[in-house]
XYZ file of C-alpha atoms in Angstrom:
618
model
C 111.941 85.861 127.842
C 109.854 87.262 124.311
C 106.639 85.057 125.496
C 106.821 86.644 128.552
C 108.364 89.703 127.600
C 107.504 92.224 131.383
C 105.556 95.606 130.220
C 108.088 97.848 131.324
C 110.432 96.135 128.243
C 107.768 97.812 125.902
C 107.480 101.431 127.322
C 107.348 103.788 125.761
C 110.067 104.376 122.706
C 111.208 108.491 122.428
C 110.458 110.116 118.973
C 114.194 109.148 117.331
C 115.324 110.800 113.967
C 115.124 114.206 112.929
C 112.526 117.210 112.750
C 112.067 120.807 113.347
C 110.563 122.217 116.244
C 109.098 125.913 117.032
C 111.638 128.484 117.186
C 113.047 127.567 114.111
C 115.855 124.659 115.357
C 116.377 120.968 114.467
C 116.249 118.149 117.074
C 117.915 114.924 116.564
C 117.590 111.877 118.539
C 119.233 108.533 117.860
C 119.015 105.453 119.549
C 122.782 103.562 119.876
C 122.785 101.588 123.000
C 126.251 100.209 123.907
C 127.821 103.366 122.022
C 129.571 106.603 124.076
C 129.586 108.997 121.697
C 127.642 109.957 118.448
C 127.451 113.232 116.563
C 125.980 115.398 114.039
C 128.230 115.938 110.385
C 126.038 118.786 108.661
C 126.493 118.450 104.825
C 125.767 120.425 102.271
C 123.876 120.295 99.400
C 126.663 118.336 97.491
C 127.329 115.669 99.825
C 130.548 117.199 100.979
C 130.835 117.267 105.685
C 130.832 120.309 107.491
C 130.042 121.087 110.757
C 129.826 118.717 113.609
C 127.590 118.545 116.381
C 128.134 116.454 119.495
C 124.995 114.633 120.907
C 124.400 114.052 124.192
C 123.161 110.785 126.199
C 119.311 110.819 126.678
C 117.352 108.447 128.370
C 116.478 104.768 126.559
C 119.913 104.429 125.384
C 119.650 107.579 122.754
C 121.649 110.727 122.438
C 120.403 114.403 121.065
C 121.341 117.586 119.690
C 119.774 120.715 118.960
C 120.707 123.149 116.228
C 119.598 126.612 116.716
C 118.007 128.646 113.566
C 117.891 125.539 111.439
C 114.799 124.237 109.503
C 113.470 121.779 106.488
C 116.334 121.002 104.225
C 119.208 120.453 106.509
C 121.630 117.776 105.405
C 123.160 115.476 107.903
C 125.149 112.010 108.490
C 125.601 110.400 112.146
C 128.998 109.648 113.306
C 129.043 106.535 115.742
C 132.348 106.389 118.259
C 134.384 107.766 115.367
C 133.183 105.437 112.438
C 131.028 106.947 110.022
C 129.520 109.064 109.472
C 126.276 106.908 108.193
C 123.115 108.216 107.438
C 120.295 108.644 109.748
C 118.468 105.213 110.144
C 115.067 107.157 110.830
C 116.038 109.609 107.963
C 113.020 110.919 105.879
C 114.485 111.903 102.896
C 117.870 110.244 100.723
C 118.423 113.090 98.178
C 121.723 111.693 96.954
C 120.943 108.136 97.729
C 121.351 105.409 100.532
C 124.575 106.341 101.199
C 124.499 110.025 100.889
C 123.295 112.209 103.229
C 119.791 112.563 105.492
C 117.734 115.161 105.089
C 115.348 117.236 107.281
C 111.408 117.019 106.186
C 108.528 119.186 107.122
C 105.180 117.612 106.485
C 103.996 120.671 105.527
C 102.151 120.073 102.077
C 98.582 122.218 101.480
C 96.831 118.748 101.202
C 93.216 119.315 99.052
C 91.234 116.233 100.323
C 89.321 117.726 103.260
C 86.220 115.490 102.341
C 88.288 112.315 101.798
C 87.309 109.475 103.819
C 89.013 106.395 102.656
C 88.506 103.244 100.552
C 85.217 101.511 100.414
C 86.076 97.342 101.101
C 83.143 96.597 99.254
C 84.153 98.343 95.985
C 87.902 97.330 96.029
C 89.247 97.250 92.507
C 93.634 97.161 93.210
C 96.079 98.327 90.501
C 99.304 97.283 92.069
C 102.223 99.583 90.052
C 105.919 99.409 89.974
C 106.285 103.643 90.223
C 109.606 103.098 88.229
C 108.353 101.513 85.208
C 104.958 102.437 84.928
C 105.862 105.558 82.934
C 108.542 106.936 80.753
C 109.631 109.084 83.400
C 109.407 106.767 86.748
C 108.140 109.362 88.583
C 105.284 109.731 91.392
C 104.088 112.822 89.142
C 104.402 111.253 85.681
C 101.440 108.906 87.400
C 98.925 111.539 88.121
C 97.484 112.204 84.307
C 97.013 108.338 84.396
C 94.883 108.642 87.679
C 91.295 109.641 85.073
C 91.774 107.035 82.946
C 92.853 104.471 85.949
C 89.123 105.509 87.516
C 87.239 105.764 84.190
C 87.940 102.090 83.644
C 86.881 100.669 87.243
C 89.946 100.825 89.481
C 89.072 101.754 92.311
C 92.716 102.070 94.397
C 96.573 102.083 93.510
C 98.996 99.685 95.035
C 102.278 101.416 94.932
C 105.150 98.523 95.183
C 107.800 99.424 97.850
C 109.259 103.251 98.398
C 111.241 103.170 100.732
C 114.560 104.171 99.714
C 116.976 101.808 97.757
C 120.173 101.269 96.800
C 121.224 102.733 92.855
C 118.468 104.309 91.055
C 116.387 100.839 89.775
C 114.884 98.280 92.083
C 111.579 96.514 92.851
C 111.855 98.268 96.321
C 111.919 94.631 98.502
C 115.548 95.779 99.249
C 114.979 98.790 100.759
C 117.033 100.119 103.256
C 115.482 103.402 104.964
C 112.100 102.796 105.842
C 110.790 106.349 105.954
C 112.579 107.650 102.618
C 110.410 107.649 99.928
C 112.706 107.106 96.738
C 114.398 110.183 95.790
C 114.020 108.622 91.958
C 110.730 108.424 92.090
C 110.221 112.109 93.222
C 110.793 111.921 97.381
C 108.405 112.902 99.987
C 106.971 115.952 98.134
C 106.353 114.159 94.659
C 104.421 111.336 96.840
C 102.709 113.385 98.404
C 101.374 115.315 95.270
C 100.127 111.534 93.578
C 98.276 110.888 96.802
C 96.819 113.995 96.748
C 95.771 113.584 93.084
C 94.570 110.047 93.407
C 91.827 110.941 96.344
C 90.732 114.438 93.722
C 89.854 111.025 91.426
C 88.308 109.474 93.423
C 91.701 107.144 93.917
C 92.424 105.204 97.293
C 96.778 104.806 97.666
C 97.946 101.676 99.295
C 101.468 101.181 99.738
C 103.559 98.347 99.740
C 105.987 97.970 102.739
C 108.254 95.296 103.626
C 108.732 94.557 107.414
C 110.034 91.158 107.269
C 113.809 92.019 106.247
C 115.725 95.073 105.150
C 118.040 94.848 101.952
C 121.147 94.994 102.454
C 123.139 97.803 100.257
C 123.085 101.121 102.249
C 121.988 98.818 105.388
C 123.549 100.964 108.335
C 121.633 99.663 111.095
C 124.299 97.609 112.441
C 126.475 100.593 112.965
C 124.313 101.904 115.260
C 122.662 98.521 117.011
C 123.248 94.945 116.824
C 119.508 94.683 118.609
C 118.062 95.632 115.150
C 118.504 91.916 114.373
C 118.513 88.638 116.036
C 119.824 84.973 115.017
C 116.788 83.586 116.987
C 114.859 83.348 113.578
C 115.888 83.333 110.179
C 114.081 85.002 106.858
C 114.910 83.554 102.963
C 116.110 86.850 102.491
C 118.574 87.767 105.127
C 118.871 87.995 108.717
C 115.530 88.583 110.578
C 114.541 91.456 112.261
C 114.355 91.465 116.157
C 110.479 91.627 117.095
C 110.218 89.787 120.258
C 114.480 89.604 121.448
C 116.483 91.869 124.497
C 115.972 95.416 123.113
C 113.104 94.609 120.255
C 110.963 97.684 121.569
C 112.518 100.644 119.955
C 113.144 98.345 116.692
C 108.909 97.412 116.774
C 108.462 101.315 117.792
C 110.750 102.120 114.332
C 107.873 99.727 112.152
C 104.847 100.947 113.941
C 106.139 104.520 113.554
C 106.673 104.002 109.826
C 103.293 102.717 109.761
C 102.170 106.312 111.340
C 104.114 108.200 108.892
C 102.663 106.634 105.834
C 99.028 107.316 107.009
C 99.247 109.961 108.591
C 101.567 112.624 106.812
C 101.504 111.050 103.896
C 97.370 110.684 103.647
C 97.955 106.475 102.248
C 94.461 104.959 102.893
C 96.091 101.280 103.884
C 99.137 99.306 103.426
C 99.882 95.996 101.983
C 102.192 94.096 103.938
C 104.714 92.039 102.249
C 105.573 88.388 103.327
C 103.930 89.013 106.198
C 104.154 84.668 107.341
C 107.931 86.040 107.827
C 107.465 88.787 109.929
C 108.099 86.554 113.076
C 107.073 87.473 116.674
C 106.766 84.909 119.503
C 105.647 87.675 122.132
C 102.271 89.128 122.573
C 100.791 90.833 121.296
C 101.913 90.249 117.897
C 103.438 93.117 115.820
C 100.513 92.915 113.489
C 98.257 93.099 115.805
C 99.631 96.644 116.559
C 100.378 97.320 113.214
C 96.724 97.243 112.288
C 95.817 99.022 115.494
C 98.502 101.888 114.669
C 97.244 102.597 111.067
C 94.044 102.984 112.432
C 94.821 105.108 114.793
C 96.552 107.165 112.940
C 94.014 107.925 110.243
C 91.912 110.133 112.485
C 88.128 110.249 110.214
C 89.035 108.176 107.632
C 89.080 104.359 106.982
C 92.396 102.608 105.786
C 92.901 99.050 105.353
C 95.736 96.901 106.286
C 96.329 93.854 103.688
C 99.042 90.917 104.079
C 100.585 88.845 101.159
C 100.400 85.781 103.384
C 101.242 82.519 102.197
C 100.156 80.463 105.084
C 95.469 80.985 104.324
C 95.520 81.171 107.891
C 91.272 82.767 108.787
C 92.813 83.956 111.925
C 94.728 86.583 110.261
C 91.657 88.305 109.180
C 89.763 87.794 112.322
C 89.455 90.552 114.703
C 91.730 90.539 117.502
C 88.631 90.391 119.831
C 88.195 86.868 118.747
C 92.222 85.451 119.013
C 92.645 87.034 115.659
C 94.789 89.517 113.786
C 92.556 92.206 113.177
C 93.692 92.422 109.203
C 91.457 93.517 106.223
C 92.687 91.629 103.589
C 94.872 88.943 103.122
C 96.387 87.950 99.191
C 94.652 84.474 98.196
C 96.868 83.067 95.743
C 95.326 79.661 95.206
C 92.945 81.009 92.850
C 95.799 82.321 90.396
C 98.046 79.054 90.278
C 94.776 77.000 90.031
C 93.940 79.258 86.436
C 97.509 79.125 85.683
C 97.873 75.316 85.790
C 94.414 75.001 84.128
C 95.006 77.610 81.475
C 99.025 77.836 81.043
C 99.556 74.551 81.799
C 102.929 75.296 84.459
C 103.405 72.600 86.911
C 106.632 72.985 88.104
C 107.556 74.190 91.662
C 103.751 75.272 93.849
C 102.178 74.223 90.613
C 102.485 71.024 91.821
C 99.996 71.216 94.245
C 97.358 72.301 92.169
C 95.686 70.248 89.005
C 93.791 72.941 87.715
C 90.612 70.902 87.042
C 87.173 72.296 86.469
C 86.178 71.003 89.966
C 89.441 72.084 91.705
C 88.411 76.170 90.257
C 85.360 75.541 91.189
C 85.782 74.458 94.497
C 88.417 77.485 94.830
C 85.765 79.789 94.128
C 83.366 78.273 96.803
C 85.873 78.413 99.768
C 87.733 81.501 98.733
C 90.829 79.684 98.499
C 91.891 75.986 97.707
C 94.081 74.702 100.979
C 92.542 74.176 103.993
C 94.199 71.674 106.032
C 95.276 69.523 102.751
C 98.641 67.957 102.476
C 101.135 70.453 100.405
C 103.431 68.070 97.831
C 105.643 71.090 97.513
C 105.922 71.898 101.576
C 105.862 68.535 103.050
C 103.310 69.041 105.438
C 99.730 70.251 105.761
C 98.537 73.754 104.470
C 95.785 76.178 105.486
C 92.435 76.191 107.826
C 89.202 76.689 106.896
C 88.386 80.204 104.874
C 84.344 79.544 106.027
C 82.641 82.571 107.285
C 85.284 85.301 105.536
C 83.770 87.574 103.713
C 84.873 87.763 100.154
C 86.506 91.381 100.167
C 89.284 90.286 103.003
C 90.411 87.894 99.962
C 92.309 89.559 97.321
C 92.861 86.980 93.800
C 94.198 87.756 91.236
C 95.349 86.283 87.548
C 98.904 88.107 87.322
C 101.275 90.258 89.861
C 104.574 91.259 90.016
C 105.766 88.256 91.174
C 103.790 86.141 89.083
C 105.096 88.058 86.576
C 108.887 89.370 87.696
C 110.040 86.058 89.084
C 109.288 84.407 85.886
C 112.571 84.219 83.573
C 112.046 86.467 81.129
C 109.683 88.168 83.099
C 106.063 86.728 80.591
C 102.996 88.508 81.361
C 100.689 86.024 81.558
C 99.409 87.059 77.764
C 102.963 85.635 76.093
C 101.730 82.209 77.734
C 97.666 81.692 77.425
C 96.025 82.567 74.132
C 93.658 85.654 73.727
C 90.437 84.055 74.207
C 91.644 82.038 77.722
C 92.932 85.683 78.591
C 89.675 87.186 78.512
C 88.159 83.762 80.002
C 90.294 84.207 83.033
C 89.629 88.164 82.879
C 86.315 87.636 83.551
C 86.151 84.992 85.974
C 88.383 87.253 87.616
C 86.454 90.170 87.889
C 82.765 88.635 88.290
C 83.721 86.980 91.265
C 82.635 88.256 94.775
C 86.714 88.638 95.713
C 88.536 91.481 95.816
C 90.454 91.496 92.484
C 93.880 93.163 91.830
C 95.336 93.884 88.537
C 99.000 94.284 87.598
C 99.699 97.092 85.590
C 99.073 96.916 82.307
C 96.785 93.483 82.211
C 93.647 96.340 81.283
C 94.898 95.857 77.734
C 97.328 92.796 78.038
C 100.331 94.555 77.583
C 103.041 93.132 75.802
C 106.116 94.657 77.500
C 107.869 92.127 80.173
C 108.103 92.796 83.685
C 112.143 91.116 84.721
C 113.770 91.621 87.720
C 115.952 94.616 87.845
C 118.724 95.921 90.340
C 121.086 98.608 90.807
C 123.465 97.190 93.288
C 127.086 98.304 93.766
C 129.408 96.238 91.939
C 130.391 93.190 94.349
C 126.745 92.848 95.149
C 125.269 92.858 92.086
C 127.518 90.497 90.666
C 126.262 87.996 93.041
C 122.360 89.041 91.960
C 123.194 87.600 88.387
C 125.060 84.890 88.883
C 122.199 83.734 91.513
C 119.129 84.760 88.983
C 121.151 82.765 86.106
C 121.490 79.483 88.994
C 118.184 79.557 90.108
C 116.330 78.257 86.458
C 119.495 76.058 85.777
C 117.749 73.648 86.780
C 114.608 74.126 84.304
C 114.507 71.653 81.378
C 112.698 74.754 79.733
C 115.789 77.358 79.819
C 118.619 74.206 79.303
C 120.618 77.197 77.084
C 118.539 79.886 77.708
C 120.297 82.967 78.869
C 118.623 84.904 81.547
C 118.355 88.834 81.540
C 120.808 90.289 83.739
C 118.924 92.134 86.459
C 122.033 94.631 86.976
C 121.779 95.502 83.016
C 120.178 98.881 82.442
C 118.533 97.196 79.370
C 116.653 94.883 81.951
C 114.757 97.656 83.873
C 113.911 99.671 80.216
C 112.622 96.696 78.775
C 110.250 96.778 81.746
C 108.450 100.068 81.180
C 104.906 100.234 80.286
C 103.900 101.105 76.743
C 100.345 102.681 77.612
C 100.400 103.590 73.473
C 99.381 100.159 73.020
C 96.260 100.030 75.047
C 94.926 102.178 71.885
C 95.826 100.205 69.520
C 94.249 96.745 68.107
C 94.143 93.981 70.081
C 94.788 95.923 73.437
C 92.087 98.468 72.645
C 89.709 95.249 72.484
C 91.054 93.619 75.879
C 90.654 97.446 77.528
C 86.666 97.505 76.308
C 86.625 94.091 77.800
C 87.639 95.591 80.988
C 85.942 98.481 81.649
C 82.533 96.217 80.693
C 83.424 93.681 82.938
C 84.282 96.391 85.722
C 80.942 98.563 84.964
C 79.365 95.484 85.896
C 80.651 94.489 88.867
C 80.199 98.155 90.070
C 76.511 98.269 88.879
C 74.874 94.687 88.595
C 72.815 94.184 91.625
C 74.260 90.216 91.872
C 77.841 91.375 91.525
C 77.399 94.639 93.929
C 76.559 91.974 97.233
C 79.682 90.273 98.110
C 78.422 87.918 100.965
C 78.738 84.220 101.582
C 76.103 82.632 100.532
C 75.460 84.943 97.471
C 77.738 82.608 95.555
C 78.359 79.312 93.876
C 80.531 77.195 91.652
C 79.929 73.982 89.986
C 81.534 72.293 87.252
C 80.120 71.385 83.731
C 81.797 68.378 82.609
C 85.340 68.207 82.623
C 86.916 71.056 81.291
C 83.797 73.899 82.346
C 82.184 75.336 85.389
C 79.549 78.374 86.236
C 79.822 80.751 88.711
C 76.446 81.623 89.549
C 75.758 85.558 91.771
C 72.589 85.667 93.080
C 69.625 87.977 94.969
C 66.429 87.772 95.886
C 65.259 88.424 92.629
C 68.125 87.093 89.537
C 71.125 85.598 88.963
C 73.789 86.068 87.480
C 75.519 82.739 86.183
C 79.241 83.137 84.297
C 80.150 80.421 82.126
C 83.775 79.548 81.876
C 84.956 76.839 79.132
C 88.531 75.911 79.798
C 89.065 74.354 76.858
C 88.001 71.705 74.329
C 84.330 71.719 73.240
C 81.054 72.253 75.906
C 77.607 71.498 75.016
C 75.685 72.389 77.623
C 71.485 71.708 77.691
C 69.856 74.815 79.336
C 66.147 74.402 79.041
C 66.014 78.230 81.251
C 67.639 79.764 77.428
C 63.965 81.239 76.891
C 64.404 83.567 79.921
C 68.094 83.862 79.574
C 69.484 87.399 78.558
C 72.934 87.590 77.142
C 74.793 89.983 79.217
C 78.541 89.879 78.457
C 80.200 87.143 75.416
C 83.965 87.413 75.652
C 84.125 85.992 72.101
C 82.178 89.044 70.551
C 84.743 91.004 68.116
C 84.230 94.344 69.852
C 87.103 92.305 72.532
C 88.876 90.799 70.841
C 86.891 87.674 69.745
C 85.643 86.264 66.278
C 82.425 84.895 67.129
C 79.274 87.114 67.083
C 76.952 85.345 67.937
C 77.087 83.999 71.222
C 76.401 80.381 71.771
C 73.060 80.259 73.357
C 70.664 78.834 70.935
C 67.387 76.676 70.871
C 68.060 75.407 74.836
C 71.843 74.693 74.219
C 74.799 76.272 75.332
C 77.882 75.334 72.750
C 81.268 76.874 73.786
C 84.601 76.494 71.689
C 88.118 76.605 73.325
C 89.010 79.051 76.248
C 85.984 81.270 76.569
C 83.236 83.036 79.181
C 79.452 83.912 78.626
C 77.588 85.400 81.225
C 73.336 85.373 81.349
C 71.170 86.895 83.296
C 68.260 85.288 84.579
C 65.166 85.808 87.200
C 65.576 83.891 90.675
């Protein structure tokens, strides 16, 4: 049946959860097929039941109720055929947690951003932030006096990591359990809104991170009210999967392309980045991202917002527009590019590492095509990997040189400064940023910050017990941590350990490795060569074994970036007399030692991990 799924199975879904409605009373609607009765527990601001209401059956397998004289702030639970009560799957606020009660929310913020119209794709900069530990407090408003300094240096959007609601008060977000919720920790709906807000005064763009392909499961209640929220007909790494394309899949599609709504619309997020999206699986047509990119546009009214997958798969199709078979996306994360620099640089070759050699020509080739596999045989999958990225322009491909998994699923959770030296830092920085993809940064890699990133839960006591001993089994089997004792993500100590230390960023070195990037993102928001991000404006070629340039070019100069991976290059360049130095990542104003750069008499000489970028007439 889900290939050939009949319309009627996909009519239209009625608006489920809870809101107010003129007159001053609450409406709730719940959808509980195969149940005969649900109601209402009111609770107060304490947790503690009160009232009940009884719902009635409505039409689509739901059931309502009405409570007269009622507005924002009601508290509430759902009590299914006598078990429960739970809280409202569809709930928009958690104010005491998962498990605690729902909460009645009024989009009615005085937003300030009129004029706003939405990200730029030419101009994306991404600063992807873990809300929790990017500031002493954790909070959606300890962000906003970051926001001038995030813009001053080049960023050009935030990408918030997951907020939908989670269990305990510390988590990545990837187990989140009520999709609408925005963490109560981090400040709720009103503190998000606020950031947003904040962010477009500066001049900000806020994507947010949402997981689709599985729900966590502490405070996981779905069950209680449908079995049809999952289905055994597919299977995720994570849990079970979520019913897309099964018997009773529409109102469970309806509950992600609603969320979608919600974000965009009362919210005011300019795009979303969509985790593990290869594992968001749906045989029917058309597929949920299809409509999950046509229902954030939708929703946005006058603006533009942008729809970006962490996809696995560097499949071209997902970024072409559905018009043409494909899935209409704006972005898709291109992580060849990172484990190419991190073999070449850091050396790792362990697990997907060993698909990549990290070779001068293997970069540069990366650089050409936009990413590495495209078709190739995958050592570490077993089969082939990837089509052609030809014809994609360079925005839709987000690289980058560190992110939160890069960084969090690592044992002791090493930036990628505790494992490459300074100078192949600010190599990779700037290969990074001159490049015609769209770059995202991890909080904190403007000034290399020395503070870890681990992996951090919060999970009730059974649970979480099987979250260490399963982090502690999965590097047994590295030679590297034979004896090593890994962090326990359930230890308080684990999450504080993981807070920024934006102090740092003004002292030496970090202060050096911050100048370095705000130069190299004032040029790539400024230089004519960088500014046009087209194919064809681009190329990559190596310079003996261990070196390659990435040349930007117009009609009238290039631009040609230098990158020495390591060992000695010395390079003949008879153009030298027309050359102008533009940016020397050795110079001691970042960080360097070296002066001078190493352009003299028709030679280039580079020493150890290093960029130098020239400018020259076409």
């Amino acid at each position: 049946m889900p290939m050939e799924r009949a319309e009627k199975s996909r009519a239209a879904v009625p608006r489920l959860g809870a809101w107010v409605e003129p007159g001053n009373r609450v409406r709730w609607r719940v959808w509980a097929p195969g149940h005969r009765q649900v109601d209402v527990v009111l609770h107060d601001a304490e947790g503690k039941p009160g009232r009940v209401l009884p719902m009635g059956p409505e039409p689509g397998d739901c059931f309502g109720a009405v409570l007269e004289g009622a507005g924002a702030g009601v508290r509430y639970k759902l009590r299914v055929d006598g078990e429960g009560p739970f809280p409202d799957p569809w709930s928009r606020a958690q104010p005491l947690g998962v498990h605690g009660p729902s909460e009645v929310v009024v989009p009615d913020f005085e937003w300030t951003d009129v004029g706003w119209r939405g990200p730029d794709p030419e101009s994306l900069v991404i600063y992807e932030v873990h809300v929790g530990t990017a500031t002493p407090e954790g909070t959606f408003e300890a962000l906003i006096p970051k926001l001038k300094g995030l813009r001053e240096l080049g960023v050009t959007a935030l990408e918030l990591m997951p907020l939908a609601s989670f269990p305990g008060s510390r988590n990545w977000g990837y187990d989140g359990v009520d999709l609408f919720a925005p963490a109560h920790v981090y400040g709720g709906p009103a503190g998000l809104r606020r950031l947003i807000d904040a962010a477009h005064a500066h001049g900000l763009s806020v994507v947010i991170d949402v997981v689709y392909n599985h729900f966590g499961p502490d405070g996981n209640y779905l069950r209680c009210y449908s079995p049809h929220y999952f289905t055994g007909r597919h299977h995720t790494p994570w849990g079970e999967a979520v019913n897309y394309d099964g018997e009773n899949s529409a109102p469970v599609r309806e509950m992600v392309l609603s969320n979608v709504e919600m974000w965009i619309r009362d919210f005011h997020a300019d795009g979303l980045r969509l985790d593990a999206a290869h594992a968001i699986v749906d045989d029917s047509s058309p597929h949920l991202l299809k409509e999950i990119v046509s229902r954030a546009r939708s929703s946005a009214l006058d603006r533009r917002v942008l729809v970006i997958a962490e996809d696995e798969r560097n499949e071209a199709r997902l970024l072409h527009p559905a018009s043409d078979k494909g899935m209409g996306l704006d972005g898709v994360w291109a992580d060849d590019f990172h484990h190419q620099l991190r073999r070449a640089f850091a050396g790792d070759s362990e697990g997907y590492y060993q698909d990549y050699t990290g070779s001068a020509e293997d970069i540069a080739r990366t650089l050409r095509q936009g990413w590495f596999y495209e078709g190739q045989e995958s050592k570490n999958l077993g089969h082939a990997r990837g089509t052609s990225a030809s014809g994609l322009p360079p925005r839709g491909l987000v690289h980058c040189i560190q992110n939160h998994d890069q960084v969090g699923n690592r044992a002791h959770g090493e930036r990628l400064g505790h494992d490459v030296s300074p100078a192949a830092f600010r190599a990779m920085s700037a290969l990074l940023l001159l490049s015609p993809y769209t770059p995202l940064l991890f909080m904190g890699q403007e000034w290399n910050a020395s503070t870890p990133f681990l992996y951090f839960t919060d999970h009730n006591e059974e649970l979480g017990k099987l979250v260490t001993e399963g982090r502690r089994k999965e590097f047994a089997g590295f030679a590297r941590f034979a004896g090593d004792t890994v962090p326990d993500p359930q230890a308080r100590d684990t999450f504080e350990r993981s807070r920024l230390d934006w102090s740092e960023a003004e002292r030496p070195p970090h202060a050096q490795v911050r100048a370095l990037y705000r130069e190299l993102l004032r040029l790539r928001a400024t230089e004519p060569t960088l500014t046009q991000r087209r194919r064809g404006n681009h190329d990559a070629r190596v310079l003996g074994e261990n070196a390659l340039v990435l040349e930007r070019r117009t009609v009238e100069e290039r631009l040609l970036v230098f990158i020495n991976v390591k060992g000695s290059l010395e390079h003949s360049f008879p153009e030298s007399a027309k050359a102008q130095v533009v940016l020397w990542s050795e110079a001691p104003r970042f960080g360097g030692s070296v002066e001078v750069p190493p352009l003299r008499e028709g030679v280039i000489r580079m020493e150890g991990p290093s960029a130098l970028v020239l400018r020259l007439p076409s």
